[in-house]
Short mmCIF file of C-alpha atoms in Angstrom, two decimals:
data_model
loop_
_atom_site.label_atom_id
_atom_site.label_comp_id
_atom_site.label_asym_id
_atom_site.label_seq_id
_atom_site.Cartn_x
_atom_site.Cartn_y
_atom_site.Cartn_z
CA UNK Q 1 -89.44 100.50 22.45
CA UNK Q 2 -89.78 96.73 22.71
CA UNK Q 3 -92.32 94.87 20.59
CA UNK Q 4 -94.23 93.84 23.71
CA UNK Q 5 -94.48 97.36 25.15
CA UNK Q 6 -95.46 98.74 21.73
CA UNK Q 7 -98.26 96.14 21.50
CA UNK Q 8 -99.45 97.05 25.01
CA UNK Q 9 -99.51 100.74 24.02
CA UNK Q 10 -101.31 99.91 20.76
CA UNK Q 11 -103.93 97.93 22.68
CA UNK Q 12 -104.65 100.90 24.96
CA UNK Q 13 -105.13 103.15 21.92
CA UNK Q 14 -107.36 100.64 20.14
CA UNK Q 15 -109.54 99.94 23.18
CA UNK Q 16 -110.45 103.63 23.15
CA UNK Q 17 -110.95 103.79 19.38
CA UNK Q 18 -112.91 100.61 18.65
CA UNK Q 19 -116.61 100.77 19.26
CA UNK Q 20 -118.39 97.55 20.13
CA UNK Q 21 -120.69 98.16 17.17
CA UNK Q 22 -124.06 96.62 17.83
CA UNK Q 23 -122.19 93.78 19.48
CA UNK Q 24 -123.55 91.63 22.22
CA UNK Q 25 -122.08 88.70 24.05
CA UNK Q 26 -122.55 85.20 22.71
CA UNK Q 27 -122.03 81.82 24.38
CA UNK Q 28 -119.87 80.72 21.46
CA UNK Q 29 -118.65 83.80 19.62
CA UNK Q 30 -118.09 83.90 15.87
CA UNK Q 31 -114.93 85.14 14.16
CA UNK Q 32 -115.66 86.12 10.55
CA UNK Q 33 -112.49 86.37 8.47
CA UNK Q 34 -113.05 88.34 5.29
CA UNK Q 35 -110.78 87.64 2.32
CA UNK Q 36 -110.69 89.74 -0.82
CA UNK Q 37 -108.75 92.19 -2.93
CA UNK Q 38 -109.33 95.93 -2.61
CA UNK Q 39 -112.72 96.90 -4.02
CA UNK Q 40 -114.18 93.42 -3.55
CA UNK Q 41 -116.83 94.61 -1.09
CA UNK Q 42 -115.38 93.50 2.25
CA UNK Q 43 -116.36 96.65 4.17
CA UNK Q 44 -119.77 96.74 2.49
CA UNK Q 45 -120.32 93.09 3.46
CA UNK Q 46 -119.20 93.71 7.06
CA UNK Q 47 -121.51 96.70 7.46
CA UNK Q 48 -124.49 94.65 6.23
CA UNK Q 49 -123.53 91.51 8.17
CA UNK Q 50 -123.72 93.25 11.55
CA UNK Q 51 -127.39 93.98 10.86
CA UNK Q 52 -127.97 90.21 10.94
CA UNK Q 53 -125.43 89.08 13.51
CA UNK Q 54 -124.16 91.77 15.87
CA UNK Q 55 -120.36 91.92 15.78
CA UNK Q 56 -117.44 94.28 16.21
CA UNK Q 57 -115.65 95.07 12.96
CA UNK Q 58 -111.85 95.22 13.13
CA UNK Q 59 -110.99 97.11 9.95
CA UNK Q 60 -107.28 96.98 9.15
CA UNK Q 61 -107.28 100.41 7.44
CA UNK Q 62 -108.90 102.04 10.48
CA UNK Q 63 -106.52 100.30 12.87
CA UNK Q 64 -103.49 101.26 10.77
CA UNK Q 65 -104.50 104.93 10.71
CA UNK Q 66 -105.39 104.91 14.40
CA UNK Q 67 -101.95 103.59 15.35
CA UNK Q 68 -99.86 105.41 12.73
CA UNK Q 69 -100.14 109.08 11.83
CA UNK Q 70 -98.50 108.65 8.41
CA UNK Q 71 -98.66 105.02 7.29
CA UNK Q 72 -95.86 103.85 4.99
CA UNK Q 73 -97.27 100.34 4.44
CA UNK Q 74 -93.89 98.74 5.18
CA UNK Q 75 -93.59 95.09 6.21
CA UNK Q 76 -92.67 96.16 9.74
CA UNK Q 77 -95.74 98.41 9.93
CA UNK Q 78 -97.95 95.66 8.48
CA UNK Q 79 -96.69 93.23 11.14
CA UNK Q 80 -97.41 95.78 13.87
CA UNK Q 81 -100.97 96.36 12.63
CA UNK Q 82 -101.71 92.64 12.44
CA UNK Q 83 -100.22 91.92 15.87
CA UNK Q 84 -102.67 94.50 17.19
CA UNK Q 85 -105.57 93.01 15.20
CA UNK Q 86 -104.82 89.53 16.56
CA UNK Q 87 -104.56 90.83 20.14
CA UNK Q 88 -107.81 92.82 19.96
CA UNK Q 89 -109.65 89.95 18.24
CA UNK Q 90 -108.47 87.53 20.94
CA UNK Q 91 -109.52 89.92 23.71
CA UNK Q 92 -112.99 90.46 22.19
CA UNK Q 93 -113.58 86.77 21.45
CA UNK Q 94 -112.43 85.85 24.95
CA UNK Q 95 -115.03 88.33 26.28
CA UNK Q 96 -117.60 86.46 24.12
CA UNK Q 97 -118.09 89.17 21.46
CA UNK Q 98 -118.50 88.31 17.77
CA UNK Q 99 -115.74 89.77 15.59
CA UNK Q 100 -115.36 90.51 11.87
CA UNK Q 101 -111.84 90.93 10.47
CA UNK Q 102 -112.14 93.42 7.59
CA UNK Q 103 -108.75 93.09 5.89
CA UNK Q 104 -107.54 91.59 2.61
CA UNK Q 105 -106.21 88.46 4.39
CA UNK Q 106 -104.85 87.31 1.04
CA UNK Q 107 -102.12 85.13 2.48
CA UNK Q 108 -102.40 82.02 4.62
CA UNK Q 109 -99.83 83.43 7.06
CA UNK Q 110 -102.34 86.15 8.04
CA UNK Q 111 -105.40 83.87 8.18
CA UNK Q 112 -103.79 81.01 10.11
CA UNK Q 113 -103.26 82.98 13.36
CA UNK Q 114 -106.92 84.02 13.30
CA UNK Q 115 -108.05 80.40 13.06
CA UNK Q 116 -105.67 79.50 15.91
CA UNK Q 117 -107.09 82.28 18.08
CA UNK Q 118 -110.66 81.11 17.43
CA UNK Q 119 -109.70 77.54 18.26
CA UNK Q 120 -107.96 78.57 21.51
CA UNK Q 121 -110.98 80.62 22.61
CA UNK Q 122 -113.57 78.08 21.46
CA UNK Q 123 -115.07 80.47 18.91
CA UNK Q 124 -116.49 79.51 15.52
CA UNK Q 125 -114.22 80.74 12.71
CA UNK Q 126 -115.89 81.43 9.37
CA UNK Q 127 -113.98 82.53 6.26
CA UNK Q 128 -115.85 84.58 3.66
CA UNK Q 129 -114.06 85.05 0.33
CA UNK Q 130 -115.38 87.98 -1.68
CA UNK Q 131 -114.56 87.50 -5.35
CA UNK Q 132 -115.28 90.44 -7.61
CA UNK Q 133 -114.57 90.80 -11.34
CA UNK Q 134 -111.48 92.96 -11.95
CA UNK Q 135 -113.39 95.59 -13.93
CA UNK Q 136 -115.96 95.98 -11.13
CA UNK Q 137 -113.22 96.29 -8.49
CA UNK Q 138 -111.38 98.86 -10.62
CA UNK Q 139 -114.55 100.91 -11.05
CA UNK Q 140 -115.22 100.80 -7.30
CA UNK Q 141 -111.67 101.88 -6.47
CA UNK Q 142 -111.85 104.81 -8.89
CA UNK Q 143 -115.26 105.85 -7.56
CA UNK Q 144 -114.10 105.50 -3.96
CA UNK Q 145 -111.11 107.73 -4.62
CA UNK Q 146 -113.17 110.38 -6.45
CA UNK Q 147 -115.73 110.53 -3.65
CA UNK Q 148 -113.16 110.33 -0.87
CA UNK Q 149 -115.53 107.78 0.60
CA UNK Q 150 -113.09 105.41 2.22
CA UNK Q 151 -110.45 105.26 4.89
CA UNK Q 152 -108.52 102.92 2.58
CA UNK Q 153 -105.62 104.23 0.49
CA UNK Q 154 -105.79 101.26 -1.89
CA UNK Q 155 -105.98 102.14 -5.57
CA UNK Q 156 -105.64 100.12 -8.77
CA UNK Q 157 -101.85 99.83 -8.46
CA UNK Q 158 -102.27 98.38 -4.95
CA UNK Q 159 -104.91 95.99 -6.29
CA UNK Q 160 -102.54 94.70 -8.98
CA UNK Q 161 -99.68 94.31 -6.52
CA UNK Q 162 -101.84 92.38 -4.05
CA UNK Q 163 -103.42 90.29 -6.80
CA UNK Q 164 -99.97 89.01 -7.75
CA UNK Q 165 -99.32 87.88 -4.14
CA UNK Q 166 -102.72 86.28 -3.52
CA UNK Q 167 -102.63 82.73 -2.12
CA UNK Q 168 -105.74 80.62 -2.78
CA UNK Q 169 -107.96 80.01 0.22
CA UNK Q 170 -107.45 76.39 1.28
CA UNK Q 171 -109.64 76.33 4.37
CA UNK Q 172 -113.42 75.93 3.92
CA UNK Q 173 -115.01 79.25 2.98
CA UNK Q 174 -118.21 80.94 1.89
CA UNK Q 175 -118.42 83.03 -1.25
#
């Protein structure tokens, strides 16, 4: 299957799966790009944020598991998931909906396309970097796993691997 036809198929699946959570149209939509390691509070932040500013949350873990029955977390799979995230975000922003990207976004190469999309659409892009002490993140990841309270498969080993690859946020951001 070609990359283009796979993306078209993925978009059909995601349109059915993604709920326009408390979202309403805006003259100039906002794209909130969350940045943070596993256990930093990205999903918690997103869930609270939509109580203040209605938005649709595009959660990478949900999208991955919606598109892939048994995720392997390969580079190819990661690229597929993010192509879908970019396409859905663009579609929602173009329709004037606010969007929150709930993903680690630890590398510039994943954040840059989001800023480009916002610029093309005329949306406001806001980066929020959630920094959490390592011991707090570790405790959250352990608790999350024990309670089975998350769609995420990230554990401490994933945290350490991602931490090593983190690229500092160069664009303006909120903490």
